[in-house]
Every structure is written in structure tokens, then in C-alpha cells.
PDB file of C-alpha atoms and ligand atoms in Angstrom:
ATOM      1  CA  MET A 173       6.514 -19.187   4.390  1.00  0.00           C
ATOM      2  CA  PRO A 174       5.009 -18.835   0.871  1.00  0.00           C
ATOM      3  CA  ASN A 175       6.358 -21.158  -1.834  1.00  0.00           C
ATOM      4  CA  ALA A 176       6.014 -21.289  -5.630  1.00  0.00           C
ATOM      5  CA  ASP A 177       2.564 -22.937  -5.329  1.00  0.00           C
ATOM      6  CA  SER A 178       1.195 -20.394  -2.849  1.00  0.00           C
ATOM      7  CA  PRO A 179      -1.821 -18.487  -4.183  1.00  0.00           C
ATOM      8  CA  PRO A 180      -1.468 -14.787  -5.011  1.00  0.00           C
ATOM      9  CA  VAL A 181      -1.785 -12.415  -2.065  1.00  0.00           C
ATOM     10  CA  PHE A 182      -4.411 -10.412  -3.988  1.00  0.00           C
ATOM     11  CA  ARG A 183      -6.171 -11.519  -7.128  1.00  0.00           C
ATOM     12  CA  ALA A 184      -8.731  -9.020  -8.395  1.00  0.00           C
ATOM     13  CA  ARG A 185     -10.795  -9.326 -11.558  1.00  0.00           C
ATOM     14  CA  GLY A 186     -12.956  -6.372 -12.554  1.00  0.00           C
ATOM     15  CA  LEU A 187     -13.098  -5.390  -8.882  1.00  0.00           C
ATOM     16  CA  THR A 188     -15.611  -2.568  -8.502  1.00  0.00           C
ATOM     17  CA  LYS A 189     -16.929  -0.774  -5.432  1.00  0.00           C
ATOM     18  CA  LYS A 190     -19.573   1.903  -5.330  1.00  0.00           C
ATOM     19  CA  TYR A 191     -20.804   3.274  -2.002  1.00  0.00           C
ATOM     20  CA  GLY A 192     -24.568   3.621  -2.201  1.00  0.00           C
ATOM     21  CA  ARG A 193     -26.596   3.663  -5.401  1.00  0.00           C
ATOM     22  CA  ARG A 194     -25.713   7.256  -6.295  1.00  0.00           C
ATOM     23  CA  GLY A 195     -22.200   7.153  -4.854  1.00  0.00           C
ATOM     24  CA  LYS A 196     -19.003   7.694  -6.775  1.00  0.00           C
ATOM     25  CA  LEU A 197     -17.055   4.664  -7.961  1.00  0.00           C
ATOM     26  CA  ALA A 198     -14.340   4.064  -5.371  1.00  0.00           C
ATOM     27  CA  LEU A 199     -12.829   1.211  -7.412  1.00  0.00           C
ATOM     28  CA  ASP A 200     -13.550   0.788 -11.098  1.00  0.00           C
ATOM     29  CA  GLY A 201     -12.828  -2.606 -12.673  1.00  0.00           C
ATOM     30  CA  VAL A 202      -9.492  -3.248 -10.972  1.00  0.00           C
ATOM     31  CA  ASP A 203      -7.410  -6.213 -12.191  1.00  0.00           C
ATOM     32  CA  LEU A 204      -4.481  -7.313 -10.044  1.00  0.00           C
ATOM     33  CA  SER A 205      -2.454 -10.403  -9.309  1.00  0.00           C
ATOM     34  CA  ILE A 206       0.231 -10.019  -6.676  1.00  0.00           C
ATOM     35  CA  PRO A 207       2.627 -12.861  -5.889  1.00  0.00           C
ATOM     36  CA  PRO A 208       3.097 -13.843  -2.235  1.00  0.00           C
ATOM     37  CA  GLY A 209       6.095 -12.940  -0.110  1.00  0.00           C
ATOM     38  CA  ARG A 210       6.191  -9.286  -1.125  1.00  0.00           C
ATOM     39  CA  VAL A 211       6.010  -6.066   0.876  1.00  0.00           C
ATOM     40  CA  ILE A 212       3.581  -4.100  -1.245  1.00  0.00           C
ATOM     41  CA  GLY A 213       3.356  -0.313  -1.289  1.00  0.00           C
ATOM     42  CA  LEU A 214      -0.053   1.081  -2.219  1.00  0.00           C
ATOM     43  CA  VAL A 215       0.182   4.743  -3.191  1.00  0.00           C
ATOM     44  CA  GLY A 216      -2.165   7.300  -4.670  1.00  0.00           C
ATOM     45  CA  PRO A 217      -3.803  10.647  -3.927  1.00  0.00           C
ATOM     46  CA  ASN A 218      -6.623  11.138  -1.393  1.00  0.00           C
ATOM     47  CA  GLY A 219      -9.836   9.531  -2.551  1.00  0.00           C
ATOM     48  CA  ALA A 220      -8.037   7.181  -4.986  1.00  0.00           C
ATOM     49  CA  GLY A 221      -9.627   4.074  -3.450  1.00  0.00           C
ATOM     50  CA  LYS A 222      -6.728   2.767  -1.308  1.00  0.00           C
ATOM     51  CA  SER A 223      -8.719   2.296   1.922  1.00  0.00           C
ATOM     52  CA  THR A 224     -11.562   0.777  -0.069  1.00  0.00           C
ATOM     53  CA  LEU A 225      -9.214  -1.855  -1.532  1.00  0.00           C
ATOM     54  CA  LEU A 226      -7.781  -2.662   1.912  1.00  0.00           C
ATOM     55  CA  HIS A 227     -11.243  -2.849   3.531  1.00  0.00           C
ATOM     56  CA  LEU A 228     -12.381  -5.213   0.768  1.00  0.00           C
ATOM     57  CA  ALA A 229      -9.284  -7.341   1.420  1.00  0.00           C
ATOM     58  CA  CYS A 230     -10.204  -7.623   5.110  1.00  0.00           C
ATOM     59  CA  GLY A 231     -13.829  -8.528   4.338  1.00  0.00           C
ATOM     60  CA  LEU A 232     -15.076  -5.373   6.083  1.00  0.00           C
ATOM     61  CA  ILE A 233     -17.039  -4.396   2.940  1.00  0.00           C
ATOM     62  CA  GLU A 234     -18.165  -6.315  -0.143  1.00  0.00           C
ATOM     63  CA  PRO A 235     -17.540  -5.579  -3.836  1.00  0.00           C
ATOM     64  CA  THR A 236     -20.334  -4.127  -5.949  1.00  0.00           C
ATOM     65  CA  ALA A 237     -19.073  -6.163  -8.916  1.00  0.00           C
ATOM     66  CA  GLY A 238     -16.101  -8.301  -9.883  1.00  0.00           C
ATOM     67  CA  SER A 239     -14.110 -10.527  -7.589  1.00  0.00           C
ATOM     68  CA  LEU A 240     -11.261 -10.439  -5.105  1.00  0.00           C
ATOM     69  CA  THR A 241      -9.436 -13.317  -3.499  1.00  0.00           C
ATOM     70  CA  VAL A 242      -6.916 -12.818  -0.723  1.00  0.00           C
ATOM     71  CA  LEU A 243      -4.441 -15.662  -0.127  1.00  0.00           C
ATOM     72  CA  GLY A 244      -6.646 -17.794  -2.375  1.00  0.00           C
ATOM     73  CA  SER A 245      -9.972 -17.300  -0.627  1.00  0.00           C
ATOM     74  CA  THR A 246     -12.791 -14.776  -0.692  1.00  0.00           C
ATOM     75  CA  PRO A 247     -12.418 -12.298   2.177  1.00  0.00           C
ATOM     76  CA  ALA A 248     -15.156 -12.399   4.776  1.00  0.00           C
ATOM     77  CA  ALA A 249     -15.413 -10.842   8.204  1.00  0.00           C
ATOM     78  CA  ASN A 250     -15.216 -14.248   9.840  1.00  0.00           C
ATOM     79  CA  ALA A 251     -12.770 -15.840  12.232  1.00  0.00           C
ATOM     80  CA  SER A 252     -10.934 -18.001   9.697  1.00  0.00           C
ATOM     81  CA  HIS A 253     -10.182 -15.108   7.321  1.00  0.00           C
ATOM     82  CA  LEU A 254      -9.332 -12.701  10.122  1.00  0.00           C
ATOM     83  CA  ALA A 255      -6.907 -15.248  11.592  1.00  0.00           C
ATOM     84  CA  ARG A 256      -4.912 -15.199   8.341  1.00  0.00           C
ATOM     85  CA  VAL A 257      -4.912 -11.418   7.904  1.00  0.00           C
ATOM     86  CA  GLY A 258      -3.652  -8.856  10.428  1.00  0.00           C
ATOM     87  CA  PHE A 259      -5.107  -5.393   9.829  1.00  0.00           C
ATOM     88  CA  VAL A 260      -3.806  -2.142  11.282  1.00  0.00           C
ATOM     89  CA  ALA A 261      -6.327   0.583  10.451  1.00  0.00           C
ATOM     90  CA  GLN A 262      -5.658   4.310   9.992  1.00  0.00           C
ATOM     91  CA  ASN A 263      -4.560   6.041  13.228  1.00  0.00           C
ATOM     92  CA  THR A 264      -3.705   2.598  14.705  1.00  0.00           C
ATOM     93  CA  PRO A 265      -6.792   2.436  16.969  1.00  0.00           C
ATOM     94  CA  VAL A 266      -6.472   0.909  20.445  1.00  0.00           C
ATOM     95  CA  TYR A 267      -8.776   0.902  23.494  1.00  0.00           C
ATOM     96  CA  GLY A 268      -7.815   3.958  25.557  1.00  0.00           C
ATOM     97  CA  SER A 269      -8.955   2.605  28.939  1.00  0.00           C
ATOM     98  CA  PHE A 270      -7.261  -0.798  28.524  1.00  0.00           C
ATOM     99  CA  THR A 271      -3.661  -1.308  29.605  1.00  0.00           C
ATOM    100  CA  VAL A 272      -1.028  -2.731  27.267  1.00  0.00           C
ATOM    101  CA  ALA A 273      -1.248  -6.072  29.146  1.00  0.00           C
ATOM    102  CA  GLU A 274      -5.051  -6.102  28.814  1.00  0.00           C
ATOM    103  CA  HIS A 275      -4.712  -5.607  25.054  1.00  0.00           C
ATOM    104  CA  LEU A 276      -2.456  -8.656  24.879  1.00  0.00           C
ATOM    105  CA  ALA A 277      -4.832 -10.695  27.065  1.00  0.00           C
ATOM    106  CA  LEU A 278      -7.738  -9.757  24.788  1.00  0.00           C
ATOM    107  CA  GLY A 279      -5.688 -10.673  21.713  1.00  0.00           C
ATOM    108  CA  GLN A 280      -4.935 -14.065  23.252  1.00  0.00           C
ATOM    109  CA  LYS A 281      -8.614 -14.678  24.037  1.00  0.00           C
ATOM    110  CA  LEU A 282      -9.768 -13.787  20.518  1.00  0.00           C
ATOM    111  CA  ASN A 283      -7.067 -15.494  18.456  1.00  0.00           C
ATOM    112  CA  PRO A 284      -6.475 -19.255  18.582  1.00  0.00           C
ATOM    113  CA  ALA A 285      -2.973 -18.992  17.046  1.00  0.00           C
ATOM    114  CA  TRP A 286      -1.891 -16.138  19.356  1.00  0.00           C
ATOM    115  CA  ASP A 287       1.876 -16.141  19.925  1.00  0.00           C
ATOM    116  CA  SER A 288       2.171 -14.891  23.482  1.00  0.00           C
ATOM    117  CA  ALA A 289       5.961 -15.209  23.602  1.00  0.00           C
ATOM    118  CA  LEU A 290       6.328 -13.054  20.483  1.00  0.00           C
ATOM    119  CA  ALA A 291       3.938 -10.419  21.858  1.00  0.00           C
ATOM    120  CA  GLN A 292       5.701 -10.213  25.245  1.00  0.00           C
ATOM    121  CA  ARG A 293       9.151 -10.075  23.677  1.00  0.00           C
ATOM    122  CA  ARG A 294       8.169  -7.307  21.254  1.00  0.00           C
ATOM    123  CA  ILE A 295       6.475  -5.232  23.936  1.00  0.00           C
ATOM    124  CA  ARG A 296       9.695  -5.425  25.992  1.00  0.00           C
ATOM    125  CA  GLN A 297      11.885  -4.614  22.985  1.00  0.00           C
ATOM    126  CA  VAL A 298       9.965  -1.456  22.104  1.00  0.00           C
ATOM    127  CA  GLY A 299       9.905  -0.411  25.774  1.00  0.00           C
ATOM    128  CA  LEU A 300       6.139  -0.499  26.411  1.00  0.00           C
ATOM    129  CA  ASN A 301       5.071  -0.683  30.047  1.00  0.00           C
ATOM    130  CA  PRO A 302       2.453  -3.491  30.379  1.00  0.00           C
ATOM    131  CA  SER A 303       0.497  -1.600  33.065  1.00  0.00           C
ATOM    132  CA  GLN A 304       0.290   1.643  31.061  1.00  0.00           C
ATOM    133  CA  LYS A 305      -3.199   2.589  29.817  1.00  0.00           C
ATOM    134  CA  ALA A 306      -3.231   2.729  25.988  1.00  0.00           C
ATOM    135  CA  GLY A 307      -4.926   6.132  26.136  1.00  0.00           C
ATOM    136  CA  HIS A 308      -1.748   7.540  27.734  1.00  0.00           C
ATOM    137  CA  LEU A 309       0.653   6.157  25.113  1.00  0.00           C
ATOM    138  CA  SER A 310       2.328   8.408  22.538  1.00  0.00           C
ATOM    139  CA  GLY A 311       1.309   8.037  18.879  1.00  0.00           C
ATOM    140  CA  GLY A 312       4.464   6.037  18.185  1.00  0.00           C
ATOM    141  CA  GLN A 313       3.851   3.691  21.143  1.00  0.00           C
ATOM    142  CA  ARG A 314       0.210   3.182  20.126  1.00  0.00           C
ATOM    143  CA  ALA A 315       1.355   2.253  16.629  1.00  0.00           C
ATOM    144  CA  GLN A 316       3.846  -0.257  18.068  1.00  0.00           C
ATOM    145  CA  LEU A 317       1.090  -1.790  20.231  1.00  0.00           C
ATOM    146  CA  ALA A 318      -1.298  -2.110  17.266  1.00  0.00           C
ATOM    147  CA  LEU A 319       1.490  -3.639  15.166  1.00  0.00           C
ATOM    148  CA  THR A 320       2.368  -6.146  17.912  1.00  0.00           C
ATOM    149  CA  ILE A 321      -1.283  -7.221  18.272  1.00  0.00           C
ATOM    150  CA  ALA A 322      -1.662  -7.681  14.510  1.00  0.00           C
ATOM    151  CA  ALA A 323       1.577  -9.678  14.275  1.00  0.00           C
ATOM    152  CA  ALA A 324       1.031 -11.889  17.363  1.00  0.00           C
ATOM    153  CA  LYS A 325      -1.906 -13.490  15.534  1.00  0.00           C
ATOM    154  CA  ARG A 326       0.811 -14.912  13.253  1.00  0.00           C
ATOM    155  CA  PRO A 327      -1.063 -13.883  10.114  1.00  0.00           C
ATOM    156  CA  GLU A 328       0.052 -14.760   6.592  1.00  0.00           C
ATOM    157  CA  LEU A 329      -0.663 -11.202   5.482  1.00  0.00           C
ATOM    158  CA  LEU A 330      -0.310  -7.914   7.348  1.00  0.00           C
ATOM    159  CA  ILE A 331      -2.343  -4.974   6.034  1.00  0.00           C
ATOM    160  CA  PHE A 332      -1.585  -1.384   7.077  1.00  0.00           C
ATOM    161  CA  ASP A 333      -3.736   1.584   6.084  1.00  0.00           C
ATOM    162  CA  GLU A 334      -1.593   4.739   6.392  1.00  0.00           C
ATOM    163  CA  PRO A 335      -0.099   3.420   9.629  1.00  0.00           C
ATOM    164  CA  ALA A 336       2.686   5.922  10.101  1.00  0.00           C
ATOM    165  CA  ALA A 337       1.250   9.116   8.612  1.00  0.00           C
ATOM    166  CA  ALA A 338       0.719  10.850  11.962  1.00  0.00           C
ATOM    167  CA  LEU A 339       4.052   9.827  13.505  1.00  0.00           C
ATOM    168  CA  ASP A 340       7.144  12.015  13.804  1.00  0.00           C
ATOM    169  CA  PRO A 341      10.151  10.879  11.720  1.00  0.00           C
ATOM    170  CA  LEU A 342      11.864   9.045  14.595  1.00  0.00           C
ATOM    171  CA  ALA A 343       8.720   7.159  15.656  1.00  0.00           C
ATOM    172  CA  ARG A 344       8.045   6.363  11.995  1.00  0.00           C
ATOM    173  CA  GLN A 345      11.514   4.955  11.558  1.00  0.00           C
ATOM    174  CA  GLY A 346      11.054   2.694  14.614  1.00  0.00           C
ATOM    175  CA  PHE A 347       7.648   1.569  13.393  1.00  0.00           C
ATOM    176  CA  LEU A 348       8.891   0.711   9.888  1.00  0.00           C
ATOM    177  CA  GLN A 349      11.885  -1.153  11.277  1.00  0.00           C
ATOM    178  CA  ASN A 350       9.581  -3.237  13.477  1.00  0.00           C
ATOM    179  CA  LEU A 351       7.204  -3.836  10.624  1.00  0.00           C
ATOM    180  CA  MET A 352      10.036  -5.279   8.540  1.00  0.00           C
ATOM    181  CA  GLU A 353      11.268  -7.434  11.429  1.00  0.00           C
ATOM    182  CA  PHE A 354       7.768  -8.873  11.884  1.00  0.00           C
ATOM    183  CA  VAL A 355       7.411  -9.568   8.164  1.00  0.00           C
ATOM    184  CA  ARG A 356      10.723 -11.455   8.197  1.00  0.00           C
ATOM    185  CA  GLU A 357       9.989 -13.323  11.449  1.00  0.00           C
ATOM    186  CA  LEU A 358       6.489 -14.392  10.357  1.00  0.00           C
ATOM    187  CA  GLY A 359       7.469 -15.102   6.728  1.00  0.00           C
ATOM    188  CA  ALA A 360       4.391 -13.011   5.896  1.00  0.00           C
ATOM    189  CA  SER A 361       3.398 -10.759   3.019  1.00  0.00           C
ATOM    190  CA  ALA A 362       2.469  -7.149   3.803  1.00  0.00           C
ATOM    191  CA  VAL A 363       0.511  -4.356   2.151  1.00  0.00           C
ATOM    192  CA  LEU A 364       1.146  -0.797   3.250  1.00  0.00           C
ATOM    193  CA  SER A 365      -0.786   2.203   1.989  1.00  0.00           C
ATOM    194  CA  SER A 366       1.033   5.491   2.409  1.00  0.00           C
ATOM    195  CA  HIS A 367       1.410   9.010   1.108  1.00  0.00           C
ATOM    196  CA  LEU A 368       5.009   8.942   2.217  1.00  0.00           C
ATOM    197  CA  LEU A 369       7.005   7.784  -0.768  1.00  0.00           C
ATOM    198  CA  GLY A 370      10.206   7.693   1.277  1.00  0.00           C
ATOM    199  CA  ASP A 371       8.605   5.075   3.550  1.00  0.00           C
ATOM    200  CA  ILE A 372       7.438   3.055   0.567  1.00  0.00           C
ATOM    201  CA  GLU A 373      10.898   3.213  -0.999  1.00  0.00           C
ATOM    202  CA  GLN A 374      12.470   2.057   2.245  1.00  0.00           C
ATOM    203  CA  VAL A 375      10.366  -1.033   2.913  1.00  0.00           C
ATOM    204  CA  CYS A 376       8.441  -2.085  -0.209  1.00  0.00           C
ATOM    205  CA  ASP A 377       9.579  -4.358  -3.022  1.00  0.00           C
ATOM    206  CA  TYR A 378       6.290  -4.226  -4.943  1.00  0.00           C
ATOM    207  CA  LEU A 379       4.414  -1.090  -5.957  1.00  0.00           C
ATOM    208  CA  ILE A 380       0.804  -0.348  -6.824  1.00  0.00           C
ATOM    209  CA  VAL A 381      -0.120   3.158  -7.992  1.00  0.00           C
ATOM    210  CA  LEU A 382      -3.862   3.701  -7.639  1.00  0.00           C
ATOM    211  CA  CYS A 383      -5.430   6.908  -9.001  1.00  0.00           C
ATOM    212  CA  ASP A 384      -9.002   7.789  -9.768  1.00  0.00           C
ATOM    213  CA  SER A 385     -10.295   4.326  -8.769  1.00  0.00           C
ATOM    214  CA  GLN A 386      -7.984   2.473 -11.160  1.00  0.00           C
ATOM    215  CA  VAL A 387      -4.596   0.790 -11.025  1.00  0.00           C
ATOM    216  CA  GLN A 388      -2.159   2.882 -13.069  1.00  0.00           C
ATOM    217  CA  LEU A 389       0.932   0.796 -12.419  1.00  0.00           C
ATOM    218  CA  ALA A 390       1.761  -2.411 -10.553  1.00  0.00           C
ATOM    219  CA  GLY A 391       4.863  -4.550 -10.387  1.00  0.00           C
ATOM    220  CA  ASP A 392       8.109  -5.408  -8.656  1.00  0.00           C
ATOM    221  CA  THR A 393       9.742  -2.096  -7.784  1.00  0.00           C
ATOM    222  CA  ARG A 394      13.082  -3.132  -9.213  1.00  0.00           C
ATOM    223  CA  ASP A 395      11.531  -4.112 -12.578  1.00  0.00           C
ATOM    224  CA  LEU A 396       9.472  -0.918 -12.712  1.00  0.00           C
ATOM    225  CA  LEU A 397      12.525   1.262 -12.076  1.00  0.00           C
ATOM    226  CA  ALA A 398      14.543  -0.669 -14.666  1.00  0.00           C
ATOM    227  CA  GLY A 399      11.716  -0.377 -17.203  1.00  0.00           C
ATOM    228  CA  HIS A 400      11.370   3.408 -16.978  1.00  0.00           C
ATOM    229  CA  ALA A 401      13.774   6.283 -17.544  1.00  0.00           C
ATOM    230  CA  ARG A 402      13.937  10.050 -17.814  1.00  0.00           C
ATOM    231  CA  LEU A 403      14.520  11.145 -21.396  1.00  0.00           C
ATOM    232  CA  VAL A 404      15.893  14.645 -21.939  1.00  0.00           C
ATOM    233  CA  ALA A 405      15.984  15.728 -25.576  1.00  0.00           C
ATOM    234  CA  PRO A 406      15.118  18.572 -27.950  1.00  0.00           C
ATOM    235  CA  ARG A 407      11.358  18.935 -28.237  1.00  0.00           C
ATOM    236  CA  ALA A 408      11.314  17.892 -31.891  1.00  0.00           C
ATOM    237  CA  ASP A 409      12.930  14.520 -31.045  1.00  0.00           C
ATOM    238  CA  PHE A 410       9.817  13.521 -29.141  1.00  0.00           C
ATOM    239  CA  ASP A 411       7.897  13.395 -32.426  1.00  0.00           C
ATOM    240  CA  ARG A 412      10.328  10.776 -33.710  1.00  0.00           C
ATOM    241  CA  LEU A 413      10.324   8.355 -30.778  1.00  0.00           C
ATOM    242  CA  PRO A 414      10.055   4.664 -31.719  1.00  0.00           C
ATOM    243  CA  PRO A 415       6.665   3.081 -30.937  1.00  0.00           C
ATOM    244  CA  SER A 416       8.261   0.944 -28.183  1.00  0.00           C
ATOM    245  CA  VAL A 417       8.705   4.087 -26.072  1.00  0.00           C
ATOM    246  CA  GLU A 418       5.642   5.237 -24.154  1.00  0.00           C
ATOM    247  CA  VAL A 419       5.721   8.760 -22.751  1.00  0.00           C
ATOM    248  CA  ILE A 420       4.128   8.743 -19.290  1.00  0.00           C
ATOM    249  CA  SER A 421       4.522  12.451 -18.481  1.00  0.00           C
ATOM    250  CA  VAL A 422       6.463  15.275 -20.088  1.00  0.00           C
ATOM    251  CA  GLU A 423       7.566  18.817 -19.243  1.00  0.00           C
ATOM    252  CA  HIS A 424       8.636  21.257 -21.945  1.00  0.00           C
ATOM    253  CA  SER A 425      11.063  24.140 -21.618  1.00  0.00           C
ATOM    254  CA  ALA A 426      12.106  26.561 -24.382  1.00  0.00           C
ATOM    255  CA  ASP A 427      14.601  24.249 -26.057  1.00  0.00           C
ATOM    256  CA  HIS A 428      14.329  20.861 -24.339  1.00  0.00           C
ATOM    257  CA  SER A 429      11.739  18.449 -23.113  1.00  0.00           C
ATOM    258  CA  SER A 430      12.098  16.115 -20.184  1.00  0.00           C
ATOM    259  CA  ALA A 431       9.883  13.066 -19.943  1.00  0.00           C
ATOM    260  CA  ILE A 432       9.400   9.948 -17.868  1.00  0.00           C
ATOM    261  CA  VAL A 433       9.113   7.135 -20.399  1.00  0.00           C
ATOM    262  CA  ARG A 434       8.389   3.447 -20.276  1.00  0.00           C
ATOM    263  CA  THR A 435      11.351   2.516 -22.307  1.00  0.00           C
ATOM    264  CA  GLY A 436      12.148   0.006 -24.981  1.00  0.00           C
ATOM    265  CA  LEU A 437      15.324   2.001 -25.639  1.00  0.00           C
ATOM    266  CA  THR A 438      18.699   0.765 -24.497  1.00  0.00           C
ATOM    267  CA  SER A 439      20.675   3.859 -25.415  1.00  0.00           C
ATOM    268  CA  GLY A 440      20.217   7.569 -25.904  1.00  0.00           C
ATOM    269  CA  PRO A 441      19.916  10.478 -23.488  1.00  0.00           C
ATOM    270  CA  LEU A 442      18.341   8.374 -20.741  1.00  0.00           C
ATOM    271  CA  HIS A 443      18.684   8.844 -16.993  1.00  0.00           C
ATOM    272  CA  PRO A 444      17.537   6.519 -14.212  1.00  0.00           C
ATOM    273  CA  VAL A 445      14.300   7.483 -12.417  1.00  0.00           C
ATOM    274  CA  SER A 446      13.650   7.505  -8.685  1.00  0.00           C
ATOM    275  CA  LEU A 447      10.560   5.868  -7.194  1.00  0.00           C
ATOM    276  CA  GLU A 448       9.181   9.323  -6.434  1.00  0.00           C
ATOM    277  CA  GLU A 449       9.585  10.487 -10.057  1.00  0.00           C
ATOM    278  CA  LEU A 450       7.936   7.295 -11.284  1.00  0.00           C
ATOM    279  CA  VAL A 451       4.925   7.593  -8.971  1.00  0.00           C
ATOM    280  CA  LEU A 452       4.488  11.306  -9.688  1.00  0.00           C
ATOM    281  CA  ALA A 453       4.610  10.688 -13.448  1.00  0.00           C
ATOM    282  CA  TYR A 454       1.743   8.171 -13.272  1.00  0.00           C
ATOM    283  CA  MET A 455      -0.251  10.381 -10.889  1.00  0.00           C
ATOM    284  CA  THR A 456       0.216  13.372 -13.210  1.00  0.00           C
ATOM    285  CA  ARG A 457      -0.924  11.346 -16.202  1.00  0.00           C
ATOM    286  CA  ALA A 458      -4.005  10.079 -14.352  1.00  0.00           C
ATOM    287  CA  ALA A 459      -4.886  13.606 -13.147  1.00  0.00           C
ATOM    288  CA  ALA A 460      -4.541  14.964 -16.702  1.00  0.00           C
ATOM    289  CA  GLY A 461      -6.903  12.209 -17.924  1.00  0.00           C
ATOM    290  CA  VAL A 462      -9.513  13.179 -15.315  1.00  0.00           C
ATOM    291  CA  GLU A 463      -9.205  16.860 -16.255  1.00  0.00           C
ATOM    292  CA  ALA A 464      -9.639  16.061 -19.955  1.00  0.00           C
ATOM    293  CA  ALA A 465     -12.681  13.863 -19.218  1.00  0.00           C
ATOM    294  CA  ASN A 466     -14.286  16.601 -17.069  1.00  0.00           C
ATOM    295  CA  TRP A 467     -13.637  19.123 -19.830  1.00  0.00           C
ATOM    296  CA  GLU A 468     -15.365  16.823 -22.353  1.00  0.00           C
ATOM    297  CA  VAL A 469     -18.387  16.489 -20.027  1.00  0.00           C
ATOM    298  CA  ALA A 470     -18.516  20.276 -19.481  1.00  0.00           C
ATOM    299  CA  ARG A 471     -18.543  20.987 -23.240  1.00  0.00           C
TER     300      ARG A 471
HETATM  301  P1  ADP B1118      -8.223   6.740  -0.242  1.00  0.00           P
HETATM  302  O1  ADP B1118      -8.035   5.722   0.837  1.00  0.00           O
HETATM  303  O2  ADP B1118      -7.323   6.505  -1.429  1.00  0.00           O
HETATM  304  O3  ADP B1118      -8.133   8.155   0.246  1.00  0.00           O
HETATM  305  P2  ADP B1118     -11.004   5.863  -0.186  1.00  0.00           P
HETATM  306  O4  ADP B1118     -11.002   4.416  -0.516  1.00  0.00           O
HETATM  307  O5  ADP B1118     -11.133   6.264   1.249  1.00  0.00           O
HETATM  308  O6  ADP B1118      -9.697   6.550  -0.840  1.00  0.00           O
HETATM  309  O7  ADP B1118     -12.168   6.603  -0.997  1.00  0.00           O
HETATM  310  C1  ADP B1118     -12.410   6.392  -2.377  1.00  0.00           C
HETATM  311  C2  ADP B1118     -13.685   7.134  -2.750  1.00  0.00           C
HETATM  312  O8  ADP B1118     -14.804   6.530  -2.106  1.00  0.00           O
HETATM  313  C3  ADP B1118     -13.708   8.599  -2.340  1.00  0.00           C
HETATM  314  O9  ADP B1118     -14.400   9.325  -3.334  1.00  0.00           O
HETATM  315  C4  ADP B1118     -14.485   8.588  -1.032  1.00  0.00           C
HETATM  316  O10 ADP B1118     -15.139   9.814  -0.832  1.00  0.00           O
HETATM  317  C5  ADP B1118     -15.487   7.469  -1.276  1.00  0.00           C
HETATM  318  N1  ADP B1118     -15.844   6.759  -0.025  1.00  0.00           N
HETATM  319  C6  ADP B1118     -15.012   6.109   0.806  1.00  0.00           C
HETATM  320  N2  ADP B1118     -15.687   5.554   1.842  1.00  0.00           N
HETATM  321  C7  ADP B1118     -16.983   5.899   1.655  1.00  0.00           C
HETATM  322  C8  ADP B1118     -18.197   5.626   2.387  1.00  0.00           C
HETATM  323  N3  ADP B1118     -18.198   4.894   3.490  1.00  0.00           N
HETATM  324  N4  ADP B1118     -19.354   6.143   1.884  1.00  0.00           N
HETATM  325  C9  ADP B1118     -19.386   6.879   0.748  1.00  0.00           C
HETATM  326  N5  ADP B1118     -18.282   7.157   0.006  1.00  0.00           N
HETATM  327  C10 ADP B1118     -17.092   6.671   0.456  1.00  0.00           C
END
């Protein structure tokens, strides 16, 4: 269980990753410090750098520049780091010709802290047949198996890269429920990348919005929602906003404008924002910045 002295889950300083010498920057000078004990939602469009950040956190790849520590130490693809971090990759890969029981036996062999009782109990609870070959499991069952294997290592941090994207809504619901139960049982932190904002809203209490290789927004979800609002006002009023109000994205109609603002206001025509509105506002702003930069280059 993390306490006040526990190191941050992620601490990045100028974290930069470029694939190959001529490759595009996948992460560009990212700074982050995330307290432990959170369930972190990592959201952003395709190609934003989400998988790159998660692969760096697992020690599967190395930064081009800058630094990243995970749970206080530098990630490396070695046994001691991998024992502390459970990773469920995209499409929850399993070995098709191995049975469920063989997966658990392999997990036990490879992981000194393997919790066999937890693994067996969870497999029973989600109704997996131990003698079933993993290649014959449904997508939802495969995801549950991969989640059980990651959790039975008793890691301090569980990392999921788009784990539920391919699942139908019912299987997704079961997966997310199990994920939360594991996080609670292990006293672990978790990071979950997803396109599905509903999933993020349901399970995450910390949000990172990553667009165009940079962090656009990061913080406790509750604080972020409290610190932003939708402002609906005549267009001319937007020219007279106090400097404490930052407009993140704005839409104009004939007589009114509607904006998502980071607000220093305590009164006025403000409305609460949803997580989806907040994320979309930052994504829209980042996309507009990229468009403007491309236009400058083209000129
Ligand atoms: P996301 O997970 O948000 O979709 P990625 O981290 O997969 O984003 O990709 C970020 C950028 O890095 C993209 O432009 C992608 O094309 C590029 N990229 C990712 N992996 C590689 C790789 N192995 N080799 C070259 N470029 C890569």
C-alpha cells in the first residue's frame, strides 16, 4: 500500500523518444509527476505517444533524451523491475496453444512473488475453464486471463495499453470491474490508456491528456473538473474576460459563444463540464496548434 513517502508512480523530466534517427518525435520533452495510489487514465488521439510512454515505463524501450523513473527507479527489462510492474499489452496477448492452467503454471515459474491462491480464485470467479486452450477463449475471457496473470505477480503498478478496446460492452464492463477489484486488493496503482472516455470516467481518478507527443493536461480528475467550466456568453464578452480565465476551446454561433475555460471565475454564466468535454477541448486546442504550425511551415 503506498504511503505519503512512497515515490511517484511516474516521474518524467524532459522525456523524449524518437524512433530511428529520421523518425518522428513520439514524445517531446514530457514532464510528469504522478502520486502513487491513483488509477490513471491516459487519453489522446492515435499516434499521440501513449504506447510509447507505457513501453518506456515497462523498460521495453529506452528514452532518446530526458529521464523517467517508475516507482522511484529507472525502468529496465529486468526481473526486479518486471516483478513490480504488471503489463497488459494491446489485444491482451496470450499463448494460443497453452491452456489456462498452463498459463498460470508458467506465471508461477517466472515470478517469485506469484500469488497462486489469488490466480486460482480469480479464474474460478470469472468462470474460466483451466483445461481450455487460450486460443479458444473469447476476447473477453482472454482479457480476463491476461489481467489475472498480471495481477497474480502482485505488482505495485498495473499498466494497461488499450486493454478493452476490442471487447463488447458487457465483456468490457466485466473487465473494468475486475481491474478495479485487483487494484483495491493489491493496493496497487494503475495506468490505463484508452480511447473510450466512458471507461476512463468510470475507473480513473487521475487524467493525462497526451496529444502530439506532449502532455496537454494532467491532474486529479476531480480537481480538473472543478477547475474548468463551460462559459456561454455574447461573443463580445469574450474580449473582456479577466486574465485569470484561460480559454481552452471556443465555438461561435451568430449571437453567442460557448467555450471551455480554465476558470478563475466563481460566478457568471458558467456550467460544469463533463470529462468528455474537457478532454475534447484540450484535444481540439492541440490539433489547432498542429494545423497552425503546419500552415507556418507550408508558407
Ligand atoms: P499511440 O499509442 O498514442 O497511438 P504511439 O506511441 O504508438 O502512439 O506512436 C507515437 C508515434 O511514434 C507515432 O507517430 C508512431 O507512428 C510512431 N511510432 C510508434 N512506434 C514506432 C516504431 N516502433 N517505429 C517507428 N515509429 C513508431
